[in-house]
Coordinates of C-alpha atoms in Angstrom, one line a residue:
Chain K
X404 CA -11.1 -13.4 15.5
X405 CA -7.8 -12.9 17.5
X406 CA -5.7 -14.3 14.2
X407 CA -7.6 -11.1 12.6
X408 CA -7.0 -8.5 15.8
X409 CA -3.5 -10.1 15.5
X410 CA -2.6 -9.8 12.1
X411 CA -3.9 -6.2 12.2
X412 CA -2.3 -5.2 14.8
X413 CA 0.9 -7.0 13.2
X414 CA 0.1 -4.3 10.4
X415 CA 0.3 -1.1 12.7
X416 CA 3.3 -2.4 15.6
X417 CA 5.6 -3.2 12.4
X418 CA 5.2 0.6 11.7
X419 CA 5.8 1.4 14.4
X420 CA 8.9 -0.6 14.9
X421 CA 10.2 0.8 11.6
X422 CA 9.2 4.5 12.3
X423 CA 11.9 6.2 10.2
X424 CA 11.7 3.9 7.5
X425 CA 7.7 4.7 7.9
X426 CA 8.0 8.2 7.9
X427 CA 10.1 8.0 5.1
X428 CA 8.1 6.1 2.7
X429 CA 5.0 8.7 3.8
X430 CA 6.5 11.7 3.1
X431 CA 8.3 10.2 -0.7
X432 CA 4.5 9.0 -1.6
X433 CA 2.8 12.4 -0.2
X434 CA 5.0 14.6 -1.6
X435 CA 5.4 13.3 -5.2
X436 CA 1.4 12.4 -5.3
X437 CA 1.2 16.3 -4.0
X438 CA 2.5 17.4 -7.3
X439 CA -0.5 15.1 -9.1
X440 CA -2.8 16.8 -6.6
X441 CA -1.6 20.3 -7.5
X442 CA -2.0 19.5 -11.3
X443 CA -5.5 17.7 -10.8
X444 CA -6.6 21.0 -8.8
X445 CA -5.3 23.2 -11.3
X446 CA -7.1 21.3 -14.4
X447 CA -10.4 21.1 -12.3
X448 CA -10.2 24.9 -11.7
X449 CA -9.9 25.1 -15.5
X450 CA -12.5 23.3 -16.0
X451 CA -14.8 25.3 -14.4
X452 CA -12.8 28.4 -15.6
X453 CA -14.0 27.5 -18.9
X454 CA -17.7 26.4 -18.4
X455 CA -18.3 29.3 -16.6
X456 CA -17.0 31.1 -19.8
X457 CA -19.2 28.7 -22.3
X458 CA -22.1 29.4 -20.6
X459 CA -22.1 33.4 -21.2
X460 CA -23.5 32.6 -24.9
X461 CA -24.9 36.3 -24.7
X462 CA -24.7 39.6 -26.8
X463 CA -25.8 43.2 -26.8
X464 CA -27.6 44.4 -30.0
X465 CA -27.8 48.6 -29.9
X466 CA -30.0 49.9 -32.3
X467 CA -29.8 53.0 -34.2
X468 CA -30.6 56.6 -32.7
X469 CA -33.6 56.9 -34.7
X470 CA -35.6 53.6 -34.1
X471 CA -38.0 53.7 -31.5
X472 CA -38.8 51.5 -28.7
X473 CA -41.8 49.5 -30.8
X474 CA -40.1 49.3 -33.8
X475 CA -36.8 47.8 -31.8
X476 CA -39.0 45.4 -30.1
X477 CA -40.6 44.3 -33.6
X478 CA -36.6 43.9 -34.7
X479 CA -35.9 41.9 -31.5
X480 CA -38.7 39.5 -32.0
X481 CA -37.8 38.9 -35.8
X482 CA -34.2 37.9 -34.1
X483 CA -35.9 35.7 -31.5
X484 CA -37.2 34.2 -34.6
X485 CA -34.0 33.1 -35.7
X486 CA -32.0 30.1 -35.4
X487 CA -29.8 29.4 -32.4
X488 CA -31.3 32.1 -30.8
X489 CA -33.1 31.4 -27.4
X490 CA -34.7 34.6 -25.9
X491 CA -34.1 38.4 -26.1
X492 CA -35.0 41.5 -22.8
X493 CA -35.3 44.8 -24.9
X494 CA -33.7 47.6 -23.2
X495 CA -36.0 51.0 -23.8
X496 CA -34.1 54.4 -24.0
X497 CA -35.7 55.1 -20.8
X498 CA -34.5 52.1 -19.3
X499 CA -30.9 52.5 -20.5
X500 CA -31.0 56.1 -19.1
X501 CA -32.1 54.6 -15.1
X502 CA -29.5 51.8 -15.8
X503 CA -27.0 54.4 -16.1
X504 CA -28.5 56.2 -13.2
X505 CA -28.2 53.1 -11.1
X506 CA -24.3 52.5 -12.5
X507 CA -23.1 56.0 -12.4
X508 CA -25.2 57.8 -10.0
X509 CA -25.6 60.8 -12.2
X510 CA -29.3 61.2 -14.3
X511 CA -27.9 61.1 -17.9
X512 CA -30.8 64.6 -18.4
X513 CA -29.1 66.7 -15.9
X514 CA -26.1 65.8 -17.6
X515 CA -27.2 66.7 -21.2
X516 CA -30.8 67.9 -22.2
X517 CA -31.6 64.9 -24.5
X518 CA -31.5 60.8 -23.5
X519 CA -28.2 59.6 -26.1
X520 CA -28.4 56.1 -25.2
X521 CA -29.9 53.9 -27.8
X522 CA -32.7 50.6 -27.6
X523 CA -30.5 47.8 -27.5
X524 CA -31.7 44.7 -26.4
X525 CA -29.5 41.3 -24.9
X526 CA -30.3 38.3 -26.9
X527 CA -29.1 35.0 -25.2
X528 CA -28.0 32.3 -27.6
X529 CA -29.0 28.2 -27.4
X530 CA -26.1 26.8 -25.3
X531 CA -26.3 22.9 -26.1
X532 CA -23.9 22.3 -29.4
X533 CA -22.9 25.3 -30.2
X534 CA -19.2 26.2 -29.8
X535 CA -18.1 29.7 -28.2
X536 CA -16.3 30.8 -31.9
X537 CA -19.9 29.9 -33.4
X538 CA -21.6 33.4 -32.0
X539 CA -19.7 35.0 -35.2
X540 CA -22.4 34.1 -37.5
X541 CA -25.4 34.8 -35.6
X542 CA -23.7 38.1 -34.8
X543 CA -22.8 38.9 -38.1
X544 CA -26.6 38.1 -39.4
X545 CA -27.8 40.8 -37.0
X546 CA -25.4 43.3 -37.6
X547 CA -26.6 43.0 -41.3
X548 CA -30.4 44.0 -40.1
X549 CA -31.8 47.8 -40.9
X550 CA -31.6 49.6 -37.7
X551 CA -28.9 47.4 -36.1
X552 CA -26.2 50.0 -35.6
X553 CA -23.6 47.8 -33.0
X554 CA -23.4 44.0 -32.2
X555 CA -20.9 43.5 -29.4
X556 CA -20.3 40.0 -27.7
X557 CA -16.9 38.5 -26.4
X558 CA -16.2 35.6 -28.4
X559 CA -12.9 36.6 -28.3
X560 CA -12.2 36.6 -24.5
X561 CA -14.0 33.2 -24.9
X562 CA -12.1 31.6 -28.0
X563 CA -8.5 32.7 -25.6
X564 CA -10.0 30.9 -22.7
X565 CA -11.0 27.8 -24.8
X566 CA -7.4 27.4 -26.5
X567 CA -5.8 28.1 -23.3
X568 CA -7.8 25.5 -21.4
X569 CA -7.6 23.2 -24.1
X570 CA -3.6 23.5 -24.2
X571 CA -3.6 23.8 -20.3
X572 CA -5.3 20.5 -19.9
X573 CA -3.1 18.7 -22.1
X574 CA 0.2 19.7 -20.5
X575 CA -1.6 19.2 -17.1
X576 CA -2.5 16.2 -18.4
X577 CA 1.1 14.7 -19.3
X578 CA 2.8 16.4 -16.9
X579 CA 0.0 14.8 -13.9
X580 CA 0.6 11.4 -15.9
X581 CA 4.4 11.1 -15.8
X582 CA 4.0 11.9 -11.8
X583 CA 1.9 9.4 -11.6
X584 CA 3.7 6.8 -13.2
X585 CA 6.5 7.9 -11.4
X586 CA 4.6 7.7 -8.1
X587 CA 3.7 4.5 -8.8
X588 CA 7.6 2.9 -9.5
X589 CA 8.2 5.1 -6.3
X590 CA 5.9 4.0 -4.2
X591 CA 6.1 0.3 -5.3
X592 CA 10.0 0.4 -4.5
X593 CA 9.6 2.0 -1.6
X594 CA 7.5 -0.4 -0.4
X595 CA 9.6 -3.1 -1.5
X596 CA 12.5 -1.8 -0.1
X597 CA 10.5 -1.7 3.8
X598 CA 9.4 -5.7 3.0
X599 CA 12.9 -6.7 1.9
X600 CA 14.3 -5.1 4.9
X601 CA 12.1 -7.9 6.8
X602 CA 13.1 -11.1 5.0
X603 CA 14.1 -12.6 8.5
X604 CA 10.5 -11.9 9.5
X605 CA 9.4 -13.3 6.5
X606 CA 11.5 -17.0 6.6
X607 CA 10.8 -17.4 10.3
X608 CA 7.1 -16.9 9.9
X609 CA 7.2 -19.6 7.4
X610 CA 9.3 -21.8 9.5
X611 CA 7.1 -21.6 12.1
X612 CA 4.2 -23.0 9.7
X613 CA 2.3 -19.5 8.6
X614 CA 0.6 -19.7 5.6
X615 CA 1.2 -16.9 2.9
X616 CA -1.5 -15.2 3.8
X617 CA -1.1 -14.9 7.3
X618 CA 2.4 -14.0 6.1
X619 CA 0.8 -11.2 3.2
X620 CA -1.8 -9.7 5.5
X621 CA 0.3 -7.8 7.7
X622 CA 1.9 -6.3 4.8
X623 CA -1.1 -5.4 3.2
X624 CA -2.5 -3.7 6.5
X625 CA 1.0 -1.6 6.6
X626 CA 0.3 -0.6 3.0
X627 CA -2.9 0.5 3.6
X628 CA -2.0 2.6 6.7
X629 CA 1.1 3.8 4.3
X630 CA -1.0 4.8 1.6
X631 CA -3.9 6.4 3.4
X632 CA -1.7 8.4 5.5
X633 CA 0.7 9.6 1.8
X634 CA -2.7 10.1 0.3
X635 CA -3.4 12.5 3.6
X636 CA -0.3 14.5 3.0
X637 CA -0.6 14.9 -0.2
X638 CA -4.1 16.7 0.4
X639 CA -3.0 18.8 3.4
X640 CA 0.2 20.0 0.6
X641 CA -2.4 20.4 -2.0
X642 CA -4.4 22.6 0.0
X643 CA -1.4 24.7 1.5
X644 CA -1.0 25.2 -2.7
X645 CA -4.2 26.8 -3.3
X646 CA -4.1 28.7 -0.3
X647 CA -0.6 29.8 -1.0
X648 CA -2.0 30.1 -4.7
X649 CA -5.1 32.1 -4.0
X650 CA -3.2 35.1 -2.1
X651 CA -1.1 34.9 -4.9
X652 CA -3.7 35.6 -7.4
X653 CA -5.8 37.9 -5.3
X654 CA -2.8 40.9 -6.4
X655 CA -4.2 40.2 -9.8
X656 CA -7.9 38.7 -10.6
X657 CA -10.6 38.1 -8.6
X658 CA -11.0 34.7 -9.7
X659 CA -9.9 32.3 -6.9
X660 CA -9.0 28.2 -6.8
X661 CA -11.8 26.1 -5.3
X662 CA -10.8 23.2 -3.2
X663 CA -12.4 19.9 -5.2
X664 CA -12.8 17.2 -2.5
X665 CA -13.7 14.5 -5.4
X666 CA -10.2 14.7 -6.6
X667 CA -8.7 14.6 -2.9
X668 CA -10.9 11.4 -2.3
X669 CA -9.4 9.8 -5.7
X670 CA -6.2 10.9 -4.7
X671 CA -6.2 8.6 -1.2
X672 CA -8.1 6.0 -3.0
X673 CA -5.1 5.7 -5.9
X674 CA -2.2 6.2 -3.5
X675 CA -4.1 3.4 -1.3
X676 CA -4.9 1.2 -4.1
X677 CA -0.7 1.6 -5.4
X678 CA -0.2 0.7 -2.1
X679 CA -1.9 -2.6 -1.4
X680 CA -0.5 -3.6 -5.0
X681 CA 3.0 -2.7 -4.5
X682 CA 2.8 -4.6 -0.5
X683 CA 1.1 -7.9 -2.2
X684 CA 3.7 -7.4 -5.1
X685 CA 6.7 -7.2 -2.9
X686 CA 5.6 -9.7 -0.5
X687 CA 4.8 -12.8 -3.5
X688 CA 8.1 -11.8 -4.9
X689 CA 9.4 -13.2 -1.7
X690 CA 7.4 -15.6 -1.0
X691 CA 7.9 -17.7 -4.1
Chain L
X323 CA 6.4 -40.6 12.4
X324 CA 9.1 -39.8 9.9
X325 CA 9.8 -42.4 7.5
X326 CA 12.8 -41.8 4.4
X327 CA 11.9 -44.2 1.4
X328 CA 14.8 -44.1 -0.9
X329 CA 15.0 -40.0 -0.7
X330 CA 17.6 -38.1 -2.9
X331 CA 17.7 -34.5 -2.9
X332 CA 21.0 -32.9 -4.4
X333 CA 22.0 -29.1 -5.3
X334 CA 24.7 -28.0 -7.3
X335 CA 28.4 -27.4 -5.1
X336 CA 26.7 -29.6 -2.2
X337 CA 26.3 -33.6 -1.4
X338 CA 22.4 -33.3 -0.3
X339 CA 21.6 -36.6 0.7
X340 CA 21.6 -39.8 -1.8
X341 CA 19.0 -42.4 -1.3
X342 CA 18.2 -42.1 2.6
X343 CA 15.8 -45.0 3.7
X344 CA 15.1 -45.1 7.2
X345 CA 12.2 -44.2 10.0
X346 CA 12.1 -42.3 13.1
X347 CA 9.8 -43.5 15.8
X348 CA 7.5 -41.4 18.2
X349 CA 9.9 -39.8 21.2
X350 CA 13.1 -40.8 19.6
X351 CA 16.3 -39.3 20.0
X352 CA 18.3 -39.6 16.8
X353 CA 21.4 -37.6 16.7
X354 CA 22.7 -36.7 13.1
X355 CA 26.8 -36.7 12.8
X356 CA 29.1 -35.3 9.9
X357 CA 31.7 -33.2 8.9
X358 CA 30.0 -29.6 7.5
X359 CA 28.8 -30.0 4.1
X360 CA 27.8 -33.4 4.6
X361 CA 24.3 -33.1 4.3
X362 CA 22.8 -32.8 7.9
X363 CA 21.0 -29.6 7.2
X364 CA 19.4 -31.3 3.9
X365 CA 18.2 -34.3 5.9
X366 CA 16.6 -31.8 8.6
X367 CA 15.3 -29.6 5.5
X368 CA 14.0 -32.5 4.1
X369 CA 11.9 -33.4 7.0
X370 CA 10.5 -29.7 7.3
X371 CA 9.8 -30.3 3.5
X372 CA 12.0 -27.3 2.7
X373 CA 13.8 -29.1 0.5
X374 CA 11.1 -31.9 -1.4
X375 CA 13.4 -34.7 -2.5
X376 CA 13.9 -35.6 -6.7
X377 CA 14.3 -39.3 -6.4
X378 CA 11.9 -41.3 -3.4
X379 CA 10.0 -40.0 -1.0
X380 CA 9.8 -38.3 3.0
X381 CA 6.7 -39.0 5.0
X382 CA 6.8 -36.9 8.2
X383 CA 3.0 -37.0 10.2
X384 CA 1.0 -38.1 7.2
X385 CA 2.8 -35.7 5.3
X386 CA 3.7 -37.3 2.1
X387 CA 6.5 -35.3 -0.2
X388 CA 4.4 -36.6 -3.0
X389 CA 1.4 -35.4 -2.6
X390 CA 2.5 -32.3 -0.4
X391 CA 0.8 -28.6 -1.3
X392 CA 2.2 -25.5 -0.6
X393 CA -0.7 -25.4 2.5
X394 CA -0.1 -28.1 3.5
X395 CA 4.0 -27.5 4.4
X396 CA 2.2 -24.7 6.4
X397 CA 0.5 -27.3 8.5
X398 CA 3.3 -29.8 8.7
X399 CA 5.5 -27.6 10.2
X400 CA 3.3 -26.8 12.5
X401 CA 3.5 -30.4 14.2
X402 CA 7.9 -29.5 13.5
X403 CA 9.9 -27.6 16.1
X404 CA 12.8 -26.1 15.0
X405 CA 16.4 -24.7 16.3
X406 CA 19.0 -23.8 14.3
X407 CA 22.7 -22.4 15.1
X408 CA 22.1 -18.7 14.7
X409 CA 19.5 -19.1 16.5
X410 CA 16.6 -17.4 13.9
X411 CA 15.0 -14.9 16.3
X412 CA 13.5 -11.4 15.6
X413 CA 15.8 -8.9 16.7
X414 CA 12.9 -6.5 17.3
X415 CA 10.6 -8.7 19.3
X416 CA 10.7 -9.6 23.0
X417 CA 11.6 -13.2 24.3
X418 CA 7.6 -13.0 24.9
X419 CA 6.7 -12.6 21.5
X420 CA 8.8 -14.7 20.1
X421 CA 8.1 -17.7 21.6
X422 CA 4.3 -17.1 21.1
X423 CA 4.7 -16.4 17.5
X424 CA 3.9 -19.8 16.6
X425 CA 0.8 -20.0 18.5
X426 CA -0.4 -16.8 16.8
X427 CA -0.4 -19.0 13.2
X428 CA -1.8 -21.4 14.8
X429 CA -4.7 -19.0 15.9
X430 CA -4.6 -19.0 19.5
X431 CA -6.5 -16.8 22.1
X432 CA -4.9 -14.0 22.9
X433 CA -5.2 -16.3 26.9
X434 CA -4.6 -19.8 25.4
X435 CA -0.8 -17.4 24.1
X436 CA -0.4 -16.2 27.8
X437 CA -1.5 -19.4 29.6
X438 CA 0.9 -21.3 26.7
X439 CA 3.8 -19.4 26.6
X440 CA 4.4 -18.5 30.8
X441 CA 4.2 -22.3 31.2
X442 CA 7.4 -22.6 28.4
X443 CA 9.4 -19.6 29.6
X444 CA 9.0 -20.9 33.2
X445 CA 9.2 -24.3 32.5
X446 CA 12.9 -23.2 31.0
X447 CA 13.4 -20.5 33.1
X448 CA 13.0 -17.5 31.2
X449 CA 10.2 -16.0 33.1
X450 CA 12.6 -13.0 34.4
X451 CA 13.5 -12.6 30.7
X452 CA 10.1 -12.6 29.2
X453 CA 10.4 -9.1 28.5
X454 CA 13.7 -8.9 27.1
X455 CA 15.1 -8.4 23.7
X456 CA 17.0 -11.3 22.5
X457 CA 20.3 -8.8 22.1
X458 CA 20.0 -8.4 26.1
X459 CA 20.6 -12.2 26.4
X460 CA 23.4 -14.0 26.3
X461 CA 24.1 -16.5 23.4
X462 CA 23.3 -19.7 25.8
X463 CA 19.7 -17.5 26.9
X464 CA 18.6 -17.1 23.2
X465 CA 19.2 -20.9 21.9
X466 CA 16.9 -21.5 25.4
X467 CA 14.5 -19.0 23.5
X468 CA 14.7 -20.6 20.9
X469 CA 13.8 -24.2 21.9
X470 CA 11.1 -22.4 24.0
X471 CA 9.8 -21.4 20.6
X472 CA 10.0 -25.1 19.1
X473 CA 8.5 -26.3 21.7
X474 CA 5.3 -24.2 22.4
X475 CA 3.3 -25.4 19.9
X476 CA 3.9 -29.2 21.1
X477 CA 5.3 -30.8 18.3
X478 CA 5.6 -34.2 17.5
X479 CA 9.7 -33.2 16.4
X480 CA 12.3 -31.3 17.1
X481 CA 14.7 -31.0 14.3
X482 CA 17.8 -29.2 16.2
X483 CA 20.6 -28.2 13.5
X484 CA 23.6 -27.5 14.9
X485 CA 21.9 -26.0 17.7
X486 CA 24.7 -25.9 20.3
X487 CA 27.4 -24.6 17.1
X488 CA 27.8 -20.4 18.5
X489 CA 27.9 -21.5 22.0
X490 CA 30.5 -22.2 24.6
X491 CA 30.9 -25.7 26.4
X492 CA 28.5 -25.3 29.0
X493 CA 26.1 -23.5 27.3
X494 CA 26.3 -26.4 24.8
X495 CA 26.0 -28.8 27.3
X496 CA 22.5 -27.2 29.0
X497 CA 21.2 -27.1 25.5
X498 CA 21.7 -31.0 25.5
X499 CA 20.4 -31.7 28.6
X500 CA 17.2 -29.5 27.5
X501 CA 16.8 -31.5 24.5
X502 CA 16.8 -34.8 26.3
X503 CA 14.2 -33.4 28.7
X504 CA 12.2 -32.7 26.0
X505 CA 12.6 -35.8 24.5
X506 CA 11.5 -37.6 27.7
X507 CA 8.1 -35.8 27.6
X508 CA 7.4 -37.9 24.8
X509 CA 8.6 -35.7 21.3
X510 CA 11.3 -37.3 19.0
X511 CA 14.4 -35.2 18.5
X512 CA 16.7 -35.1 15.8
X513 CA 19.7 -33.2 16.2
X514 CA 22.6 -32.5 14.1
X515 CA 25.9 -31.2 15.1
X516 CA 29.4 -31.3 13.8
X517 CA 30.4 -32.0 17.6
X518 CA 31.1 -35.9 18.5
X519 CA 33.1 -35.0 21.1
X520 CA 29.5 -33.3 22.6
X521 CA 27.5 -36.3 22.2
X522 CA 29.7 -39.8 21.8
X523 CA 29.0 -40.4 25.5
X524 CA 25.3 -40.2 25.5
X525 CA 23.0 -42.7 24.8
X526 CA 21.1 -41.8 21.5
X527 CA 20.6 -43.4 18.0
X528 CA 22.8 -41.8 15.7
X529 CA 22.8 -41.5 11.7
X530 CA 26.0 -40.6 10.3
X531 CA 25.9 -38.9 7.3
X532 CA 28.7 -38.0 4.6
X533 CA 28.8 -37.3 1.2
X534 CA 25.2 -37.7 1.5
X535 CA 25.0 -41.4 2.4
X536 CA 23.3 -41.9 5.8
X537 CA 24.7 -44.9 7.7
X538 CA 22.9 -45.4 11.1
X539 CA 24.2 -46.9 14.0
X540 CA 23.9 -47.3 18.0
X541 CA 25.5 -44.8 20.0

């Protein structure tokens, strides 16, 4: 139990010892992993940018001046009837006149003696397998009924959002992949660079009849501590980006970057993981 | 204790040592003479199975350069003591620390280290100095470190390579007088040195060594 306290604490007092070179290799692996971080937040905002978007598989259906409330309703239910087509809410003349009431604040028969607003109803499409671009169709089937005067639905605001995440992920994608890959040379050399600068240590331990792994552990300890603390970094940078982000975007869009702790949590683990590789790769380089 | 059975180990631009057989019995003093580049470091190295030979064999505790694992070096040299010229200390480490370093791979109590290591430092007296860093010592001070650090561990051998080579006269000869006292507690020393002039008055066993052969005689 004390050759465990002491190689731990081996670990921590040899950071401390080399604090520059410490802080050094901390701020090269939280820094460059920030970058990674930024792009992983920006793809999982995407993400939900775009779900949010798939799943308004709606559309308005107005019907024509003449058609009255039970013959709309007898319209509706023949497009319930149809395929891909999950439920419909009719919307009476009287209850498009209060919902223009309640958006407006003016009654629509003080403003002119007669209720212009048509029946329209909202149909709500099946979600599971169908694709955004897909609505067309349906739309187009409807539109061809007697008394259906106006389909409107926004499958073009959703087909724009679909090719733009789509082309967004992939250069988030490549771009988060060649920082990784650099991260990884990066943090492996760095790493190498603090072990080589402690050959001496290295030799004397073994002269002194420490096995390899009494000799790796420390190493590995430091690594860990290393990692953790460049993963940490790199989170506190990525969240200074969506907060820095966020008033950014507020000038234009409502819409607003959410802080995804999953990715944070992967991002420590990887940096971690590179970490405890590149120490144990360093360290048998040496010892053989 | 140590026993050389026809042992070669060469390197290219070197002699290494060509077919050494001879034995070195418990609380021995065996000093090891040559010019530089004889092969007194290679005999040492052989011994601390740094160097395993190509031709013969080195048995050193029940060691055998045969059979010998990569472990099992570990172990060996924790029964070795050793000194060298530029003395091999960490730079960052007090005179504390280094001198318990080998009792920390052995596995030692954090008290066993204290109890151990205040009974070295005083016993060469270094107490005063425990805290120091070996930069604050003088040359003399840190080969005293050093022996303090071969000997903590209570080996069966102390292989000393050239240990009194960066130090003045009587720094050099303290170092020797040290080494015979730890010879009389009962652990064999083998020392090698460059330096007749140091040790053709005292009475040891010496090897001399060049080109590689080993030739022992009587002091």
């Amino acid at each position: 139990m004390d050759k465990f306290f002491y190689l731990l604490s081996e670990g921590y007092r040899s950071l401390w010892r080399a604090k520059l070179s410490t802080f050094s290799s901390i701020t090269t692996i939280g820094v460059t992993l920030s970058f990674v971080g930024f792009g992983a937040m920006a793809t999982s905002n995407l993400a939900r940018l775009a779900n949010e978007s798939r799943s308004d598989f709606t559309m308005e259906v107005f019907f024509t001046q003449l058609t009255t409330d039970s013959e709309a309703q007898k319209i509706m239910n023949e497009i319930i009837s149809m395929d891909r087509v999950r439920e419909g809410i009719l919307i009476t003349k009287q209850e498009a006149a209060e919902i223009f009431q309640k958006e407006f604040g003016e009654n629509i028969y003080d403003l002119l003696d007669d209720n212009p607003l048509p029946t329209s109803c909202v149909i709500k499409l099946e979600e599971s397998g169908l694709e955004p671009t897909e609505m067309e169709p349906v739309a187009k089937a409807i539109e061809a009924m007697d008394r259906v005067e106006k389909v409107s639905y926004p499958a073009e605001a959703i087909t724009l959002i679909e090719n733009y995440f789509q082309g967004m992920l992939s250069v988030v994608a490549l771009i988060s992949m060649a920082i990784l890959m650099g991260t990884t040379v990066l943090v492996s050399n760095t790493i190498r660079l603090t072990i080589y600068s402690r050959k001496d240590l290295i030799r004397i331990l073994k002269l002194v009849g420490a096995t390899d792994r009494f000799v790796k552990i420390p190493f590995i300890v430091e690594g860990i501590i290393v990692g953790i603390s460049g993963g940490v970094l790199a989170s506190i940078l990525t969240y200074l980006f969506i907060r820095t982000a966020n008033s950014f975007l507020m000038l234009f869009t409502p819409y607003q970057l959410i802080w995804d702790w999953r990715v944070i949590i992967l991002l420590v683990l990887v940096v971690a993981l590179f970490s405890i590789l590149g120490s144990r790769k360093a360290v048998n380089k040496l010892l053989t | 204790m140590i026993r050389f059975r026809n042992a070669t180990f060469s390197f290219k631009g070197s002699a290494g040592v060509s077919d050494a057989t001879f034995a070195v019995e418990e609380g021995e003093f065996i000093c090891i003479i040559g010019p530089t580049g004889a092969g007194k470091t290679t005999l040492l190295r052989m011994i601390y199975m740094d160097a395993i030979p190509q031709e013969g064999s080195v048995e050193v505790a029940g060691f055998s350069s045969d059979k010998i694992r990569s472990k099992q070096v570990a172990l060996l040299r924790r029964k070795v003591g050793m000194v060298f010229q530029d003395f091999e200390l960490l730079d960052d480490r007090s005179v504390f620390e280094n001198v318990a370093l080998p009792l920390h791979v052995i596995g030692m109590s954090r008290e066993e280290v204290h109890s151990k290591v205040d009974g070295v430092l005083d016993k060469l007296g270094l107490t005063e100095k425990s805290h120091h860093l070996p930069r604050q010592l003088s040359g003399g001070e840190q080969q005293i470190v050093s022996l303090a650090r071969a000997i903590v561990k209570d080996p069966i051998v102390v292989l000393a390579d050239e240990p009194t080579g960066n130090l003045d006269p009587a720094a050099s000869f303290k170092i020797l007088k040290l080494l015979e006292a730890i010879q009389k507690s009962g652990t064999a020393v083998l020392m090698a040195t460059h330096n007749y002039n140091l040790v053709k008055d005292r009475n040891y066993r010496f090897f001399e060594i060049i080109k590689g052969q080993v030739r022992i005689s009587s002091g």
